[in-house]
Short mmCIF file of C-alpha atoms and ligand atoms in Angstrom, two decimals:
data_model
loop_
_atom_site.label_atom_id
_atom_site.label_comp_id
_atom_site.label_asym_id
_atom_site.label_seq_id
_atom_site.Cartn_x
_atom_site.Cartn_y
_atom_site.Cartn_z
CA MET A 30 17.04 134.34 147.63
CA ILE A 31 19.32 134.95 144.64
CA GLN A 32 18.03 135.79 141.18
CA VAL A 33 20.21 136.07 138.12
CA ARG A 34 18.31 137.39 135.13
CA HIS A 35 19.76 137.45 131.64
CA LEU A 36 23.15 138.32 133.07
CA THR A 37 25.79 139.14 130.49
CA LYS A 38 29.31 140.26 131.26
CA ARG A 39 31.86 140.98 128.58
CA TYR A 40 35.51 141.71 129.10
CA GLY A 41 36.62 143.15 125.77
CA SER A 42 35.81 140.41 123.29
CA THR A 43 35.45 137.72 126.02
CA ARG A 44 31.89 136.87 127.00
CA ALA A 45 32.53 135.72 130.54
CA VAL A 46 28.78 135.39 131.19
CA ASP A 47 26.28 135.15 128.40
CA ASP A 48 22.56 135.69 129.01
CA LEU A 49 22.60 133.58 132.17
CA SER A 50 19.42 133.18 134.23
CA PHE A 51 18.81 131.07 137.33
CA GLU A 52 17.40 131.34 140.84
CA VAL A 53 18.46 129.97 144.19
CA GLU A 54 15.90 129.74 146.96
CA PRO A 55 16.42 129.32 150.69
CA GLY A 56 16.72 125.96 152.37
CA TYR A 57 19.03 123.94 150.17
CA VAL A 58 22.62 123.95 148.95
CA ALA A 59 22.85 124.97 145.30
CA GLY A 60 25.98 123.88 143.49
CA PHE A 61 27.24 126.25 140.82
CA LEU A 62 29.16 123.95 138.58
CA GLY A 63 31.22 124.48 135.47
CA PRO A 64 34.71 124.04 134.07
CA ASN A 65 37.39 126.65 134.68
CA GLY A 66 36.52 129.88 132.93
CA ALA A 67 32.80 129.06 132.72
CA GLY A 68 31.88 132.37 134.36
CA LYS A 69 31.09 131.28 137.93
CA SER A 70 33.29 133.81 139.71
CA THR A 71 32.15 136.58 137.39
CA THR A 72 28.52 135.77 138.20
CA MET A 73 29.19 135.79 141.93
CA ARG A 74 31.06 139.07 141.66
CA ALA A 75 28.09 140.56 139.81
CA ILE A 76 25.70 139.35 142.54
CA LEU A 77 27.93 141.12 145.09
CA GLY A 78 27.99 144.34 143.10
CA LEU A 79 31.73 143.99 142.47
CA ASP A 80 31.34 143.80 138.69
CA ARG A 81 28.94 145.86 136.67
CA PRO A 82 26.99 143.66 134.26
CA THR A 83 27.10 144.41 130.54
CA GLY A 84 23.45 143.33 130.46
CA GLY A 85 20.77 141.82 132.67
CA GLU A 86 20.62 142.01 136.45
CA THR A 87 21.26 140.14 139.67
CA LEU A 88 19.08 140.41 142.76
CA VAL A 89 19.59 139.46 146.38
CA ASN A 90 16.31 139.14 148.27
CA GLY A 91 14.62 140.93 145.40
CA ARG A 92 16.99 143.88 145.17
CA PRO A 93 20.21 144.72 143.34
CA TYR A 94 23.17 144.57 145.72
CA ALA A 95 23.59 148.36 145.58
CA ALA A 96 20.03 148.82 146.85
CA LEU A 97 20.49 146.61 149.94
CA ARG A 98 20.24 148.73 153.06
CA ARG A 99 22.50 146.57 155.21
CA PRO A 100 24.30 144.35 152.70
CA ALA A 101 26.51 142.46 155.20
CA HIS A 102 23.34 141.37 157.04
CA GLU A 103 21.79 140.08 153.85
CA VAL A 104 24.59 138.44 151.91
CA GLY A 105 28.01 137.08 152.83
CA ALA A 106 30.56 135.60 150.49
CA LEU A 107 33.85 133.78 150.39
CA LEU A 108 35.49 134.65 147.11
CA ASP A 109 39.27 134.42 146.98
CA ALA A 110 40.52 133.51 150.45
CA ALA A 111 44.13 133.38 149.28
CA ALA A 112 43.87 137.10 148.54
CA VAL A 113 43.53 137.97 152.25
CA HIS A 114 46.95 139.05 153.49
CA GLY A 115 48.22 141.51 155.95
CA GLY A 116 49.73 142.17 159.29
CA ARG A 117 46.47 142.27 161.26
CA THR A 118 45.55 139.42 163.53
CA ALA A 119 42.70 137.16 162.54
CA TYR A 120 40.53 138.74 165.23
CA ASP A 121 41.41 142.31 164.20
CA HIS A 122 40.78 141.50 160.55
CA LEU A 123 37.22 140.47 161.44
CA ARG A 124 36.69 143.30 163.91
CA VAL A 125 37.65 145.90 161.29
CA LEU A 126 35.28 144.29 158.81
CA ALA A 127 32.55 144.17 161.44
CA ARG A 128 32.94 147.83 162.39
CA SER A 129 32.90 149.03 158.80
CA ASN A 130 29.63 147.16 158.32
CA GLY A 131 27.85 148.20 161.51
CA ILE A 132 28.23 144.76 163.08
CA PRO A 133 28.97 144.43 166.82
CA ASP A 134 32.56 143.41 167.76
CA ARG A 135 31.36 140.27 169.53
CA ARG A 136 30.57 138.73 166.14
CA ALA A 137 34.32 138.62 165.40
CA ALA A 138 34.91 136.27 168.32
CA GLU A 139 31.73 134.31 167.65
CA THR A 140 32.52 133.64 164.02
CA LEU A 141 36.15 132.72 164.81
CA GLU A 142 34.75 130.16 167.21
CA GLN A 143 32.23 128.97 164.63
CA VAL A 144 34.94 128.29 162.03
CA GLY A 145 37.30 126.62 164.49
CA LEU A 146 39.86 129.44 164.55
CA ALA A 147 39.39 130.67 168.12
CA GLY A 148 42.86 129.36 168.94
CA ALA A 149 44.39 131.39 166.10
CA ALA A 150 42.62 134.68 166.94
CA LYS A 151 45.89 136.44 167.75
CA ARG A 152 47.86 135.15 164.80
CA ARG A 153 48.64 137.49 161.95
CA VAL A 154 46.64 136.76 158.83
CA GLY A 155 49.84 136.58 156.77
CA THR A 156 51.10 133.65 158.84
CA LEU A 157 47.97 131.52 158.46
CA SER A 158 47.94 128.50 156.17
CA LEU A 159 45.72 128.62 153.09
CA GLY A 160 43.23 126.35 154.84
CA MET A 161 43.10 128.67 157.86
CA ARG A 162 42.66 131.70 155.62
CA GLN A 163 39.83 129.84 153.96
CA ARG A 164 38.20 129.42 157.37
CA LEU A 165 38.82 133.08 158.13
CA GLY A 166 37.13 133.97 154.85
CA VAL A 167 34.13 131.90 155.91
CA ALA A 168 34.08 133.72 159.27
CA ALA A 169 34.05 137.04 157.38
CA ALA A 170 31.12 135.84 155.27
CA LEU A 171 29.19 134.87 158.42
CA LEU A 172 29.91 138.09 160.36
CA GLY A 173 26.62 139.82 159.60
CA ASP A 174 24.62 136.59 160.06
CA PRO A 175 23.29 136.92 156.50
CA GLY A 176 20.48 134.86 155.02
CA VAL A 177 22.27 134.50 151.69
CA LEU A 178 25.73 132.94 151.43
CA MET A 179 28.01 132.35 148.49
CA PHE A 180 31.21 130.33 148.49
CA ASP A 181 33.54 130.31 145.50
CA GLU A 182 35.46 127.00 145.38
CA PRO A 183 35.52 126.75 149.19
CA VAL A 184 37.33 123.42 149.42
CA ASN A 185 40.45 124.78 147.72
CA GLY A 186 43.37 124.54 150.11
CA LEU A 187 41.48 122.63 152.80
CA ASP A 188 42.70 119.34 154.23
CA PRO A 189 40.27 116.39 154.45
CA GLU A 190 39.10 117.47 157.92
CA GLY A 191 38.51 120.99 156.61
CA ILE A 192 36.64 119.70 153.58
CA ARG A 193 34.33 117.66 155.78
CA TRP A 194 33.82 120.66 158.01
CA ILE A 195 32.86 122.99 155.16
CA ARG A 196 30.45 120.45 153.68
CA HIS A 197 28.69 120.19 157.04
CA LEU A 198 28.69 123.93 157.49
CA MET A 199 27.05 124.52 154.11
CA ARG A 200 24.42 121.91 154.79
CA ASP A 201 23.75 123.33 158.26
CA LEU A 202 23.42 126.87 156.87
CA ALA A 203 20.89 125.61 154.33
CA LYS A 204 18.99 123.69 157.01
CA GLU A 205 18.70 126.91 158.99
CA GLY A 206 16.75 128.26 156.02
CA ARG A 207 19.52 130.25 154.37
CA THR A 208 20.20 130.53 150.66
CA VAL A 209 23.51 128.83 149.88
CA LEU A 210 25.28 128.98 146.52
CA VAL A 211 28.61 127.20 146.25
CA SER A 212 30.77 126.99 143.16
CA SER A 213 32.98 124.13 142.12
CA HIS A 214 34.48 122.68 138.99
CA LEU A 215 34.16 119.19 140.48
CA MET A 216 30.96 117.20 140.22
CA SER A 217 32.34 114.73 142.77
CA GLU A 218 32.41 117.53 145.32
CA MET A 219 28.90 118.72 144.51
CA ALA A 220 27.53 115.19 144.62
CA LEU A 221 28.33 115.16 148.33
CA THR A 222 27.09 118.62 149.20
CA ALA A 223 24.52 120.05 146.83
CA ASP A 224 20.79 119.41 146.64
CA ARG A 225 20.47 121.20 143.32
CA VAL A 226 22.96 122.18 140.64
CA VAL A 227 23.24 125.01 138.17
CA VAL A 228 25.65 123.86 135.47
CA VAL A 229 27.29 126.48 133.27
CA GLY A 230 29.69 126.33 130.37
CA ARG A 231 31.21 129.24 128.50
CA GLY A 232 29.06 131.66 130.41
CA ARG A 233 25.79 129.99 129.45
CA LEU A 234 23.33 127.90 131.43
CA ILE A 235 23.60 124.23 130.52
CA LEU A 236 21.28 122.73 133.09
CA GLU A 237 19.48 123.56 136.31
CA ALA A 238 18.24 120.49 138.16
CA SER A 239 17.95 118.74 141.47
CA MET A 240 20.75 116.29 142.19
CA GLU A 241 18.12 113.59 142.29
CA ASP A 242 16.84 114.41 138.78
CA LEU A 243 20.40 114.56 137.53
CA ARG A 244 21.14 111.11 138.91
CA GLU A 245 17.94 109.80 137.40
CA LYS A 246 18.60 111.47 134.05
CA PHE A 247 22.07 110.03 133.81
CA LYS A 248 21.36 106.78 135.55
CA LYS A 249 21.99 104.60 132.62
CA ASP A 250 22.16 104.46 128.88
CA VAL A 251 22.72 101.85 126.24
CA LEU A 252 25.34 102.31 123.57
CA VAL A 253 24.05 101.03 120.25
CA ARG A 254 25.94 100.69 116.98
CA SER A 255 24.03 100.19 113.80
CA PRO A 256 24.76 100.79 110.11
CA SER A 257 21.37 102.58 109.99
CA PRO A 258 21.54 104.94 112.97
CA GLY A 259 18.95 107.37 111.60
CA ALA A 260 16.28 104.69 111.06
CA LEU A 261 17.03 103.04 114.40
CA SER A 262 17.00 106.36 116.19
CA ARG A 263 13.54 107.15 114.76
CA VAL A 264 12.17 103.82 115.95
CA LEU A 265 13.62 104.26 119.43
CA VAL A 266 12.38 107.84 119.81
CA GLU A 267 8.88 106.71 118.71
CA ALA A 268 9.05 104.12 121.47
CA GLY A 269 9.72 106.88 123.99
CA ALA A 270 13.52 106.77 124.24
CA SER A 271 15.83 109.72 124.22
CA VAL A 272 18.64 109.24 121.72
CA THR A 273 21.94 111.08 121.49
CA ALA A 274 24.61 110.59 118.85
CA ASP A 275 28.06 109.76 120.16
CA HIS A 276 31.02 111.53 118.54
CA ASP A 277 31.88 108.40 116.56
CA GLY A 278 28.37 107.68 115.36
CA ALA A 279 27.11 105.31 118.06
CA LEU A 280 23.67 106.00 119.54
CA LEU A 281 23.37 106.54 123.28
CA VAL A 282 19.88 105.49 124.29
CA GLN A 283 18.08 106.34 127.49
CA GLY A 284 14.63 105.25 128.55
CA LEU A 285 14.77 101.76 127.03
CA ASP A 286 16.88 98.85 128.15
CA ALA A 287 19.01 96.62 125.90
CA PRO A 288 16.43 93.82 125.38
CA ASP A 289 13.76 96.40 124.39
CA ILE A 290 16.15 98.00 121.91
CA ALA A 291 17.12 94.61 120.44
CA GLY A 292 13.44 93.65 120.11
CA LEU A 293 12.46 96.90 118.38
CA ALA A 294 15.43 96.69 115.98
CA ALA A 295 14.63 93.06 115.14
CA ARG A 296 10.95 93.81 114.45
CA ARG A 297 11.94 96.58 112.01
CA GLN A 298 14.78 94.48 110.59
CA ILE A 299 17.38 97.09 111.44
CA PRO A 300 20.81 95.50 111.92
CA VAL A 301 22.55 96.15 115.23
CA HIS A 302 26.30 95.61 115.61
CA GLU A 303 26.72 96.47 119.25
CA LEU A 304 24.45 96.86 122.25
CA THR A 305 26.19 97.81 125.51
CA PRO A 306 24.32 98.86 128.66
CA ARG A 307 26.33 101.56 130.44
CA SER A 308 25.90 103.30 133.75
CA ALA A 309 27.19 106.83 133.88
CA SER A 310 28.75 108.25 136.98
CA LEU A 311 27.76 111.80 137.86
CA GLU A 312 31.25 112.83 136.83
CA ASP A 313 30.69 111.32 133.39
CA ALA A 314 27.32 113.04 133.23
CA TYR A 315 28.92 116.34 134.02
CA LEU A 316 31.68 115.91 131.45
CA GLU A 317 29.09 115.00 128.89
CA LEU A 318 27.01 118.03 129.76
CA THR A 319 29.88 120.42 129.51
CA GLU A 320 31.39 119.15 126.28
CA ASP A 321 29.74 120.33 123.12
CA SER A 322 27.48 117.34 122.63
CA VAL A 323 25.00 117.27 119.78
CA GLU A 324 21.60 115.92 120.57
CA PHE A 325 20.23 113.92 117.77
CA ARG A 326 16.55 113.13 117.60
CA THR A 327 14.59 112.16 114.52
CA LYS A 328 12.35 115.20 114.73
CA GLU A 329 15.35 117.46 114.71
CA GLY A 330 17.00 116.08 111.63
CA ALA A 331 18.59 112.69 112.17
CA ARG A 332 19.57 111.03 108.94
N1 ATP B 28 38.76 140.94 134.99
C1 ATP B 28 38.76 140.20 133.87
N2 ATP B 28 39.27 140.66 132.73
C2 ATP B 28 39.25 139.93 131.60
N3 ATP B 28 38.74 138.69 131.51
C3 ATP B 28 38.20 138.15 132.62
C4 ATP B 28 38.20 138.88 133.86
N4 ATP B 28 37.58 138.08 134.78
C5 ATP B 28 37.26 136.93 134.15
N5 ATP B 28 37.63 136.98 132.86
C6 ATP B 28 37.40 135.91 131.86
O1 ATP B 28 36.04 135.56 131.91
C7 ATP B 28 35.87 134.15 131.77
C8 ATP B 28 35.09 133.62 132.96
O2 ATP B 28 35.93 133.67 134.11
P1 ATP B 28 35.45 133.28 135.57
O3 ATP B 28 36.61 133.49 136.47
O4 ATP B 28 34.19 133.95 135.89
O5 ATP B 28 35.17 131.73 135.41
P2 ATP B 28 35.04 130.61 136.52
O6 ATP B 28 33.93 129.73 136.07
O7 ATP B 28 34.93 131.22 137.86
O8 ATP B 28 36.38 129.82 136.38
P3 ATP B 28 37.46 129.41 137.48
O9 ATP B 28 36.95 128.16 138.09
O10 ATP B 28 38.68 129.18 136.62
O11 ATP B 28 37.60 130.58 138.41
C9 ATP B 28 37.25 133.58 131.59
O12 ATP B 28 37.49 133.44 130.21
C10 ATP B 28 38.14 134.63 132.20
O13 ATP B 28 39.42 134.60 131.60
#
């Protein structure tokens, strides 16, 4: 299990992570989603004890990374696969890692096999393609057979076959009861892999939800234009809808369909100029979540 509690990390005046809290439990794939620079890598580095937090804490199986007795057996991670260079062979690279972590040599061969690189065991790491290095990075993460796994943008550099492979691998690891956290800046990728998502923007938590709830939440809305948006918004919220103001003043209504909205507006004699049912893709939902949208409900000060 991974716990991030009020994590803050500042680099000079940059708040890379800002009071971020979330948990990932075993048994499902958790997508860690956010635009570039949202603080995903920084959070993962903190979980791995590679970055010292400015505030808050991160725990793996209930302990800070530094307090884990056999860290490679508890948590494995693929961070920046492109950064792995060198003249060692793929097999030697893993064997050296295994030895320095008290892991038997046989795991080097086993994990190479597991990631489909057995045929490249004798090739020097520097000669491997980015996709192969990505696989080697996954093998390194799996060496100690850890219960917690983190992958930072794992599909980068992989061809379609590789992408399918890594999706299956993550799902299989979760099915085996492991804790799996995988970062991406693409909702389309997470839609195919993750069971839950933790969405961050500018270092802060935007939303933590199951994929199913996210789909439900963003299933549909109705775009409504009215010269009296405040009055209409109040009526719709009273009727149980959730109402958001669009950037150009239109109301985006969820929880009521277009005929209901038209009926309510007519009964209160509120003019309506446009009524357009819309279905949002998950990608749209994600973009909407991560832009600075203002929620606008009557209680909270609609005009
Ligand atoms: N070592 C560092 N020194 C200074 N600033 C940093 C450092 N590492 C990260 N940052 C800054 O912290 C912020 C968060 O970066 P981070 O890499 O964690 O985001 P990310 O969500 O992983 O994005 P990406 O998908 O682009 O990797 C960015 O503004 C980044 O420039």
